[in-house]
Amino acid sequence: MTKWLSVLGFIAVAANAEPVLVSGGEYTPAILLDESVQTLVMADFKLDATPVTYAQYLEYVKANPKWQRANAAAIFHDGNYLISWPGNTEIPEGYAKRAVTEVSWFAARAYCSAKGGRLPTLDEWEYASSQYLQQQQLSDQDYAQMLFGRHSNPTAYSQQPLDVNSKALAHMHNRVNEWVEDFQLMLTSGDNNDILSSSCGDSARFMADFGDASYATFFRYQSRSNYRAQSTTSTLGFRCAYDME
Amino acid sequence: MKPLMIAIAAASLVFGSAMAQDHSHHHNHKNHTTLGAAQVSQEDSIYHLEGEWQTHKGDTIQLAELQGQPVLVSMIYGSCTTACPVLVNDARRVYQALPEAYRKHVKLLMVSFDQDRDTPAALAEYANKYGLGENVWLFLHGQDDNIRALATLLGVRYRKRADGDFDHSNLVTVLDTKGRIVQRTEGLNRPVDEAVAALMKVIDDNHLMHH
């Protein structure tokens, strides 16, 4: 009996919440990375409802020792990978339901791959974000305030627990920034200008409009352009995407 | 104070050059955009990257199998008619500028961005076109996720365009025997001296000529 209970217990822990279907459709990005492409046609895909938590990541590194802190190859991170973990298979106290951070792009990709998924592309993430905003019926101003609020005080937001069993997209803007597969492509065609390396006046012309929401979104794009694939900051997590079967 | 200022100046020089972009085609590119190269880590081997690749001869390999010799690597795609033939030729120019005795110790690695079109057979045709004999070139076909990871480690930025072609950085990189990045040349048709010197140093430091 005890044996069966422990098996059931294991299954309950290991079962991941079902990812959420993001229905495809036409989409106009708030930031135009290619001035000749205004509207994107997105296919259906699935996305985790929430960012990956410490508890989920702990389970993963227990099963994949080469991604434990002491074992991760130096080429795949900047030296601060999981730096605040007390041990290789031990998360900081009280962190189980928080979004995991201090993970590099390489680590995030490896995690998603092990789960049968991948990182979302930048377009997929932003498209899901735009759908999420509509579902939440957040005004542009509320969205902008939330985003800037988190950026000015990331710790306060990150301490609130996540519900990994959420049935709908959650916490896209109020916990952490999230890795995307092609984060390094902050460039507009024909100009050779990174958003980061051109002046503010230059970059603003790649915004589709100049409302509060677009400025807030632009801020997220700018954050991305600061990352390297080895970055392991305390404000950057991830969630996984999945192709349709 | 003075050493600190120098350090800052040096750091900004390094940073500046790493972020510098090739504007040589700014006014005459038609559809192709050159992406500036990204910064890279030179401390550790890129051969930590797992995953299988198909060679132009149809073999399946992992990058770690290239250990033990210096490698000159670039990323291209076969249907590219602008920058890529120049990059392949740049690699050939480096090879031909090496003293004869050094040449057989160097591998020229060309990795395709194009999972869909650059099949091993298509790459074999490409390799034949550039001559140099049986064992000098190694053209690799891989899966998108491995291509993205390798490009990221090399600091090669690329994106697939709606028309199926690719915008990408133009970069030729020297790897040492362990797969660490030791030298990079950004741009097209650049002088080859630095790459040649880096390859010769790897060969000398590892006493490869005496084996």
Short mmCIF file of C-alpha atoms in Angstrom, two decimals:
data_model
loop_
_atom_site.label_atom_id
_atom_site.label_comp_id
_atom_site.label_asym_id
_atom_site.label_seq_id
_atom_site.Cartn_x
_atom_site.Cartn_y
_atom_site.Cartn_z
CA MET A 1 0.00 0.00 0.00
CA THR A 2 2.74 2.41 0.96
CA LYS A 3 4.56 1.46 -2.20
CA TRP A 4 1.54 2.28 -4.34
CA LEU A 5 1.01 5.56 -2.58
CA SER A 6 4.56 6.61 -3.26
CA VAL A 7 4.20 5.71 -6.92
CA LEU A 8 1.05 7.78 -7.15
CA GLY A 9 2.81 10.59 -5.36
CA PHE A 10 5.59 10.51 -7.91
CA ILE A 11 3.16 10.69 -10.80
CA ALA A 12 1.41 13.68 -9.23
CA VAL A 13 4.71 15.54 -9.00
CA ALA A 14 5.96 14.55 -12.42
CA ALA A 15 2.79 15.36 -14.36
CA ASN A 16 3.21 18.72 -15.98
CA ALA A 17 0.25 20.96 -16.51
CA GLU A 18 -1.02 20.78 -20.06
CA PRO A 19 0.30 23.57 -22.25
CA VAL A 20 -2.20 26.06 -23.60
CA LEU A 21 -3.25 26.17 -27.24
CA VAL A 22 -2.44 29.47 -28.90
CA SER A 23 -4.66 29.69 -31.97
CA GLY A 24 -2.97 31.06 -35.04
CA GLY A 25 -4.03 34.14 -36.90
CA GLU A 26 -2.90 37.43 -38.32
CA TYR A 27 -0.84 39.60 -36.07
CA THR A 28 0.77 43.03 -36.32
CA PRO A 29 3.79 43.21 -34.03
CA ALA A 30 4.15 46.32 -31.90
CA ILE A 31 7.79 46.52 -32.97
CA LEU A 32 8.57 46.06 -36.65
CA LEU A 33 11.85 44.22 -37.05
CA ASP A 34 11.46 44.13 -40.80
CA GLU A 35 10.02 47.25 -42.36
CA SER A 36 8.76 45.31 -45.37
CA VAL A 37 6.68 42.95 -43.20
CA GLN A 38 3.84 44.60 -41.30
CA THR A 39 1.57 41.66 -40.64
CA LEU A 40 2.55 38.13 -39.68
CA VAL A 41 0.44 35.04 -40.16
CA MET A 42 0.95 32.81 -37.14
CA ALA A 43 0.29 29.06 -37.06
CA ASP A 44 -1.28 27.27 -34.09
CA PHE A 45 1.15 26.25 -31.37
CA LYS A 46 1.11 25.38 -27.68
CA LEU A 47 2.73 27.31 -24.88
CA ASP A 48 3.23 26.57 -21.19
CA ALA A 49 0.63 28.43 -19.14
CA THR A 50 3.28 29.76 -16.77
CA PRO A 51 7.03 30.25 -16.66
CA VAL A 52 8.98 27.16 -15.52
CA THR A 53 9.26 27.12 -11.72
CA TYR A 54 12.14 26.27 -9.44
CA ALA A 55 10.36 23.04 -8.45
CA GLN A 56 10.05 22.00 -12.10
CA TYR A 57 13.64 22.91 -12.86
CA LEU A 58 14.88 21.07 -9.79
CA GLU A 59 13.11 17.92 -10.94
CA TYR A 60 14.75 18.36 -14.35
CA VAL A 61 18.32 18.74 -13.07
CA LYS A 62 17.87 15.75 -10.79
CA ALA A 63 17.09 13.68 -13.88
CA ASN A 64 19.75 15.45 -16.01
CA PRO A 65 22.90 15.79 -13.90
CA LYS A 66 24.85 17.48 -16.69
CA TRP A 67 22.64 20.55 -16.20
CA GLN A 68 23.30 20.70 -12.47
CA ARG A 69 25.22 23.81 -11.50
CA ALA A 70 28.57 22.13 -10.93
CA ASN A 71 28.36 20.17 -14.18
CA ALA A 72 27.05 22.65 -16.76
CA ALA A 73 29.74 23.31 -19.38
CA ALA A 74 31.26 26.80 -19.06
CA ILE A 75 30.52 27.58 -22.72
CA PHE A 76 26.79 27.45 -21.95
CA HIS A 77 26.59 30.10 -19.20
CA ASP A 78 28.29 33.20 -17.82
CA GLY A 79 29.42 31.76 -14.49
CA ASN A 80 26.28 32.62 -12.52
CA TYR A 81 24.14 29.67 -13.57
CA LEU A 82 21.79 28.78 -10.67
CA ILE A 83 24.17 30.79 -8.50
CA SER A 84 21.72 31.24 -5.62
CA TRP A 85 20.99 27.51 -5.23
CA PRO A 86 22.43 26.15 -1.95
CA GLY A 87 23.45 22.92 -3.73
CA ASN A 88 23.37 21.10 -7.04
CA THR A 89 19.94 19.61 -6.30
CA GLU A 90 18.70 22.07 -3.72
CA ILE A 91 16.72 25.23 -4.41
CA PRO A 92 16.61 28.29 -2.14
CA GLU A 93 14.04 27.94 0.63
CA GLY A 94 10.57 29.11 -0.29
CA TYR A 95 11.33 29.31 -4.03
CA ALA A 96 9.51 26.19 -5.25
CA LYS A 97 6.62 28.05 -6.88
CA ARG A 98 8.59 30.98 -8.22
CA ALA A 99 9.69 31.36 -11.82
CA VAL A 100 13.18 29.89 -12.13
CA THR A 101 15.85 32.42 -13.15
CA GLU A 102 19.67 32.35 -13.47
CA VAL A 103 19.25 30.06 -16.46
CA SER A 104 21.02 30.74 -19.75
CA TRP A 105 19.42 30.46 -23.18
CA PHE A 106 21.28 27.17 -23.68
CA ALA A 107 19.94 25.78 -20.40
CA ALA A 108 16.38 26.90 -21.17
CA ARG A 109 16.54 25.30 -24.62
CA ALA A 110 17.85 22.03 -23.20
CA TYR A 111 15.02 21.96 -20.65
CA CYS A 112 12.33 22.53 -23.26
CA SER A 113 13.87 19.98 -25.58
CA ALA A 114 13.80 17.38 -22.79
CA LYS A 115 10.08 18.12 -22.35
CA GLY A 116 9.42 17.52 -26.05
CA GLY A 117 9.20 21.23 -26.76
CA ARG A 118 11.37 24.19 -27.63
CA LEU A 119 11.63 27.85 -26.77
CA PRO A 120 8.97 30.00 -28.42
CA THR A 121 10.18 32.27 -31.19
CA LEU A 122 10.09 35.98 -30.52
CA ASP A 123 7.05 36.32 -32.77
CA GLU A 124 5.27 33.45 -31.03
CA TRP A 125 5.91 34.89 -27.60
CA GLU A 126 4.77 38.36 -28.56
CA TYR A 127 1.73 36.99 -30.37
CA ALA A 128 0.74 34.98 -27.28
CA SER A 129 1.33 38.10 -25.19
CA SER A 130 -1.04 40.12 -27.38
CA GLN A 131 -3.72 37.42 -27.05
CA TYR A 132 -3.16 37.28 -23.32
CA LEU A 133 -3.65 41.03 -23.02
CA GLN A 134 -6.98 40.73 -24.79
CA GLN A 135 -8.06 37.84 -22.58
CA GLN A 136 -7.14 39.84 -19.49
CA GLN A 137 -8.92 42.88 -20.91
CA LEU A 138 -6.08 44.99 -19.62
CA SER A 139 -6.05 48.58 -20.80
CA ASP A 140 -2.89 49.73 -22.53
CA GLN A 141 -2.17 51.92 -19.56
CA ASP A 142 -2.60 49.12 -17.00
CA TYR A 143 -0.34 46.89 -19.07
CA ALA A 144 2.33 49.57 -19.30
CA GLN A 145 2.11 50.26 -15.57
CA MET A 146 2.41 46.58 -14.73
CA LEU A 147 5.43 46.13 -16.96
CA PHE A 148 7.25 49.22 -15.76
CA GLY A 149 6.26 48.42 -12.16
CA ARG A 150 7.90 45.02 -12.41
CA HIS A 151 11.01 46.40 -14.03
CA SER A 152 11.43 49.01 -11.29
CA ASN A 153 10.92 46.46 -8.50
CA PRO A 154 11.48 42.96 -9.89
CA THR A 155 11.97 41.33 -6.50
CA ALA A 156 8.54 42.20 -5.14
CA TYR A 157 6.86 40.61 -8.16
CA SER A 158 9.05 37.54 -8.37
CA GLN A 159 8.19 36.50 -4.82
CA GLN A 160 4.55 35.79 -5.60
CA PRO A 161 3.87 32.08 -6.23
CA LEU A 162 2.87 30.72 -9.64
CA ASP A 163 0.02 28.32 -10.24
CA VAL A 164 1.58 25.87 -12.70
CA ASN A 165 -1.81 24.19 -13.19
CA SER A 166 -3.34 27.30 -14.65
CA LYS A 167 -5.64 26.44 -17.56
CA ALA A 168 -4.96 29.68 -19.38
CA LEU A 169 -1.87 31.74 -20.12
CA ALA A 170 -0.67 33.45 -16.97
CA HIS A 171 2.11 35.71 -15.72
CA MET A 172 3.36 36.79 -19.13
CA HIS A 173 4.18 40.29 -17.91
CA ASN A 174 4.34 40.35 -14.14
CA ARG A 175 7.07 37.91 -13.11
CA VAL A 176 10.17 37.68 -15.26
CA ASN A 177 11.36 38.41 -18.74
CA GLU A 178 11.41 35.20 -20.74
CA TRP A 179 13.88 33.69 -23.18
CA VAL A 180 12.85 33.35 -26.80
CA GLU A 181 14.60 31.22 -29.40
CA ASP A 182 15.72 34.07 -31.66
CA PHE A 183 16.30 36.84 -29.12
CA GLN A 184 19.51 37.94 -30.85
CA LEU A 185 17.80 39.13 -34.01
CA MET A 186 17.08 42.66 -32.93
CA LEU A 187 17.51 44.10 -36.34
CA THR A 188 15.53 45.74 -39.03
CA SER A 189 16.06 44.72 -42.60
CA GLY A 190 17.95 47.00 -44.90
CA ASP A 191 19.34 49.29 -42.25
CA ASN A 192 21.91 47.22 -40.39
CA ASN A 193 20.69 48.82 -37.19
CA ASP A 194 20.19 47.02 -33.96
CA ILE A 195 17.53 48.60 -31.83
CA LEU A 196 20.16 48.85 -29.16
CA SER A 197 22.89 50.41 -31.23
CA SER A 198 20.76 53.01 -32.93
CA SER A 199 19.55 56.09 -31.08
CA CYS A 200 16.19 56.25 -29.36
CA GLY A 201 14.82 58.48 -32.08
CA ASP A 202 15.85 55.93 -34.69
CA SER A 203 14.33 52.96 -32.95
CA ALA A 204 11.00 54.62 -32.26
CA ARG A 205 10.25 54.68 -35.96
CA PHE A 206 10.10 50.90 -35.90
CA MET A 207 7.18 51.01 -33.52
CA ALA A 208 3.83 50.35 -35.16
CA ASP A 209 2.18 53.05 -33.05
CA PHE A 210 3.18 55.29 -30.18
CA GLY A 211 0.69 54.36 -27.46
CA ASP A 212 1.54 53.38 -23.88
CA ALA A 213 1.40 49.68 -24.70
CA SER A 214 3.85 49.93 -27.57
CA TYR A 215 6.36 51.82 -25.44
CA ALA A 216 6.08 49.16 -22.76
CA THR A 217 6.53 46.40 -25.33
CA PHE A 218 9.45 48.26 -26.87
CA PHE A 219 11.07 48.26 -23.45
CA ARG A 220 10.86 44.46 -23.38
CA TYR A 221 12.51 44.27 -26.82
CA GLN A 222 15.30 46.52 -25.60
CA SER A 223 15.89 44.27 -22.59
CA ARG A 224 16.23 41.30 -24.94
CA SER A 225 18.86 43.05 -27.00
CA ASN A 226 21.06 43.25 -23.88
CA TYR A 227 21.17 39.51 -23.38
CA ARG A 228 23.84 37.10 -24.50
CA ALA A 229 23.00 33.42 -24.88
CA GLN A 230 25.16 32.79 -21.80
CA SER A 231 23.34 35.39 -19.65
CA THR A 232 21.95 34.10 -16.35
CA THR A 233 20.31 37.10 -14.73
CA SER A 234 17.89 37.00 -11.81
CA THR A 235 15.09 38.63 -13.83
CA LEU A 236 15.09 36.27 -16.79
CA GLY A 237 13.20 32.97 -16.93
CA PHE A 238 11.42 31.01 -19.64
CA ARG A 239 8.47 28.89 -20.65
CA CYS A 240 8.37 26.25 -23.40
CA ALA A 241 6.45 26.09 -26.67
CA TYR A 242 5.34 22.97 -28.52
CA ASP A 243 4.50 22.28 -32.15
CA MET A 244 1.04 20.95 -32.94
CA GLU A 245 1.00 17.19 -33.46
CA MET B 1 43.71 56.35 -12.22
CA LYS B 2 45.71 56.16 -15.39
CA PRO B 3 45.74 52.34 -15.72
CA LEU B 4 42.00 52.33 -15.11
CA MET B 5 41.42 54.83 -17.91
CA ILE B 6 43.53 52.71 -20.23
CA ALA B 7 41.58 49.62 -19.24
CA ILE B 8 38.30 51.37 -19.99
CA ALA B 9 39.59 52.63 -23.31
CA ALA B 10 40.81 49.14 -24.20
CA ALA B 11 37.53 47.58 -23.14
CA SER B 12 35.52 49.99 -25.23
CA LEU B 13 37.80 49.34 -28.19
CA VAL B 14 37.24 45.60 -27.89
CA PHE B 15 33.54 46.06 -27.35
CA GLY B 16 33.34 48.53 -30.20
CA SER B 17 35.06 46.24 -32.65
CA ALA B 18 33.01 43.24 -31.55
CA MET B 19 29.83 45.17 -32.19
CA ALA B 20 31.05 46.75 -35.41
CA GLN B 21 28.96 45.91 -38.38
CA ASP B 22 29.90 45.45 -41.95
CA HIS B 23 28.47 48.38 -43.84
CA SER B 24 30.29 47.61 -47.06
CA HIS B 25 27.09 46.53 -48.76
CA HIS B 26 24.96 49.23 -47.31
CA HIS B 27 24.12 50.90 -50.56
CA ASN B 28 24.17 48.08 -53.03
CA HIS B 29 22.47 45.22 -51.25
CA LYS B 30 19.32 44.26 -53.02
CA ASN B 31 17.68 41.65 -50.87
CA HIS B 32 20.47 40.53 -48.65
CA THR B 33 21.22 42.11 -45.30
CA THR B 34 24.47 41.56 -43.47
CA LEU B 35 24.03 40.99 -39.74
CA GLY B 36 26.86 42.08 -37.46
CA ALA B 37 28.56 39.30 -35.54
CA ALA B 38 27.79 38.84 -31.86
CA GLN B 39 30.30 38.56 -29.03
CA VAL B 40 31.46 35.09 -28.12
CA SER B 41 32.98 33.17 -25.25
CA GLN B 42 36.53 32.03 -26.01
CA GLU B 43 37.17 30.25 -22.73
CA ASP B 44 35.62 26.91 -23.47
CA SER B 45 35.06 24.48 -26.31
CA ILE B 46 32.11 24.76 -28.65
CA TYR B 47 32.40 20.97 -28.99
CA HIS B 48 30.30 20.68 -25.83
CA LEU B 49 27.44 21.12 -28.24
CA GLU B 50 25.78 17.76 -28.72
CA GLY B 51 23.68 16.74 -31.66
CA GLU B 52 24.24 14.96 -34.94
CA TRP B 53 25.18 16.42 -38.30
CA GLN B 54 25.34 14.88 -41.77
CA THR B 55 28.47 15.46 -43.82
CA HIS B 56 28.48 16.08 -47.56
CA LYS B 57 29.74 12.51 -47.88
CA GLY B 58 26.66 11.19 -46.08
CA ASP B 59 28.34 10.35 -42.77
CA THR B 60 26.77 11.23 -39.42
CA ILE B 61 29.09 13.01 -37.00
CA GLN B 62 29.15 15.03 -33.80
CA LEU B 63 31.23 18.20 -33.67
CA ALA B 64 33.38 16.73 -30.88
CA GLU B 65 34.85 14.32 -33.47
CA LEU B 66 36.72 17.29 -34.96
CA GLN B 67 38.94 17.55 -31.87
CA GLY B 68 42.68 17.24 -32.34
CA GLN B 69 43.14 19.53 -35.34
CA PRO B 70 42.58 23.24 -35.93
CA VAL B 71 39.37 23.99 -37.81
CA LEU B 72 38.45 26.98 -39.93
CA VAL B 73 34.67 27.31 -39.74
CA SER B 74 32.09 29.44 -41.48
CA MET B 75 28.32 29.28 -41.88
CA ILE B 76 26.67 29.58 -45.27
CA TYR B 77 23.78 28.30 -47.35
CA GLY B 78 24.01 26.64 -50.73
CA SER B 79 21.52 28.68 -52.73
CA CYS B 80 23.13 31.93 -51.62
CA THR B 81 24.70 33.69 -54.57
CA THR B 82 26.03 36.82 -52.87
CA ALA B 83 28.07 36.53 -49.67
CA CYS B 84 28.36 32.75 -49.30
CA PRO B 85 30.57 31.97 -52.31
CA VAL B 86 32.86 34.74 -51.07
CA LEU B 87 32.99 33.18 -47.60
CA VAL B 88 33.82 29.76 -49.03
CA ASN B 89 36.47 31.35 -51.18
CA ASP B 90 37.82 33.24 -48.15
CA ALA B 91 38.28 29.92 -46.37
CA ARG B 92 40.06 28.58 -49.45
CA ARG B 93 42.29 31.68 -49.56
CA VAL B 94 43.31 31.08 -45.93
CA TYR B 95 44.11 27.46 -46.75
CA GLN B 96 46.16 28.37 -49.80
CA ALA B 97 48.09 31.01 -47.86
CA LEU B 98 49.29 28.38 -45.38
CA PRO B 99 52.79 26.96 -45.93
CA GLU B 100 52.34 23.63 -47.72
CA ALA B 101 53.47 21.50 -44.76
CA TYR B 102 50.76 23.00 -42.55
CA ARG B 103 47.85 22.51 -44.90
CA LYS B 104 47.11 18.86 -44.28
CA HIS B 105 46.53 19.55 -40.60
CA VAL B 106 43.66 21.96 -41.20
CA LYS B 107 39.99 21.21 -41.77
CA LEU B 108 37.73 23.69 -43.59
CA LEU B 109 34.27 23.39 -42.06
CA MET B 110 31.24 24.92 -43.78
CA VAL B 111 27.96 24.58 -41.90
CA SER B 112 24.70 25.28 -43.68
CA PHE B 113 21.90 27.45 -42.26
CA ASP B 114 19.46 25.75 -44.58
CA GLN B 115 17.99 22.60 -43.06
CA ASP B 116 15.51 22.18 -45.91
CA ARG B 117 17.47 22.77 -49.10
CA ASP B 118 21.08 21.91 -48.26
CA THR B 119 20.85 18.14 -48.21
CA PRO B 120 24.13 16.20 -47.98
CA ALA B 121 23.89 15.61 -51.76
CA ALA B 122 23.46 19.31 -52.48
CA LEU B 123 26.42 20.06 -50.25
CA ALA B 124 28.55 17.44 -51.97
CA GLU B 125 27.99 19.22 -55.24
CA TYR B 126 28.97 22.48 -53.60
CA ALA B 127 32.14 20.97 -52.11
CA ASN B 128 33.20 19.56 -55.49
CA LYS B 129 32.89 22.96 -57.07
CA TYR B 130 35.51 24.36 -54.71
CA GLY B 131 38.10 21.65 -55.25
CA LEU B 132 41.07 21.34 -52.88
CA GLY B 133 40.78 17.56 -52.76
CA GLU B 134 38.99 14.87 -50.81
CA ASN B 135 39.70 15.59 -47.20
CA VAL B 136 40.00 19.32 -46.84
CA TRP B 137 36.39 20.44 -46.89
CA LEU B 138 33.73 19.29 -44.52
CA PHE B 139 30.25 20.58 -45.33
CA LEU B 140 27.62 19.89 -42.70
CA HIS B 141 23.85 19.64 -42.85
CA GLY B 142 22.00 19.79 -39.52
CA GLN B 143 18.68 20.34 -37.81
CA ASP B 144 17.42 23.85 -37.15
CA ASP B 145 17.88 23.70 -33.38
CA ASN B 146 21.50 22.54 -33.70
CA ILE B 147 22.21 25.13 -36.38
CA ARG B 148 20.87 27.88 -34.12
CA ALA B 149 22.95 26.69 -31.17
CA LEU B 150 26.17 26.44 -33.19
CA ALA B 151 25.60 29.86 -34.76
CA THR B 152 25.06 31.32 -31.31
CA LEU B 153 28.31 29.84 -29.98
CA LEU B 154 30.18 31.22 -33.00
CA GLY B 155 28.49 34.62 -32.71
CA VAL B 156 26.96 34.23 -36.17
CA ARG B 157 23.59 35.97 -36.30
CA TYR B 158 21.14 34.85 -38.94
CA ARG B 159 17.49 34.76 -39.75
CA LYS B 160 15.44 33.03 -42.37
CA ARG B 161 13.57 35.40 -44.64
CA ALA B 162 10.08 34.89 -45.99
CA ASP B 163 11.58 34.07 -49.44
CA GLY B 164 13.59 31.15 -47.98
CA ASP B 165 16.94 32.94 -48.11
CA PHE B 166 18.92 33.98 -45.06
CA ASP B 167 20.32 37.20 -43.66
CA HIS B 168 23.49 36.39 -41.75
CA SER B 169 26.81 37.54 -40.34
CA ASN B 170 29.87 37.04 -42.49
CA LEU B 171 32.36 35.39 -40.24
CA VAL B 172 35.31 33.02 -40.64
CA THR B 173 36.46 31.56 -37.31
CA VAL B 174 39.57 29.62 -36.28
CA LEU B 175 39.04 26.90 -33.64
CA ASP B 176 41.93 25.31 -31.78
CA THR B 177 42.37 21.56 -31.33
CA LYS B 178 39.90 21.55 -28.44
CA GLY B 179 37.24 23.59 -30.25
CA ARG B 180 37.88 26.95 -28.59
CA ILE B 181 37.52 30.10 -30.67
CA VAL B 182 40.98 31.63 -31.13
CA GLN B 183 40.49 34.08 -33.99
CA ARG B 184 37.64 35.58 -36.01
CA THR B 185 37.58 37.50 -39.27
CA GLU B 186 34.40 39.46 -39.90
CA GLY B 187 33.47 40.68 -43.35
CA LEU B 188 34.04 39.51 -46.90
CA ASN B 189 37.26 39.20 -48.84
CA ARG B 190 39.34 40.34 -45.86
CA PRO B 191 43.12 39.88 -45.51
CA VAL B 192 43.91 36.31 -44.41
CA ASP B 193 47.13 36.93 -42.42
CA GLU B 194 45.55 36.75 -38.96
CA ALA B 195 43.67 33.54 -39.64
CA VAL B 196 46.78 31.98 -41.19
CA ALA B 197 48.90 32.99 -38.18
CA ALA B 198 46.28 31.63 -35.75
CA LEU B 199 46.11 28.27 -37.56
CA MET B 200 49.93 27.97 -37.68
CA LYS B 201 50.14 28.77 -33.98
CA VAL B 202 47.65 26.04 -33.09
CA ILE B 203 49.58 23.55 -35.22
CA ASP B 204 52.94 24.60 -33.72
CA ASP B 205 51.71 24.75 -30.12
CA ASN B 206 50.29 21.25 -30.40
CA HIS B 207 53.32 19.86 -32.28
CA LEU B 208 51.00 18.46 -34.92
CA MET B 209 53.72 18.51 -37.60
CA HIS B 210 55.84 16.00 -35.69
CA HIS B 211 53.16 13.38 -35.34
#
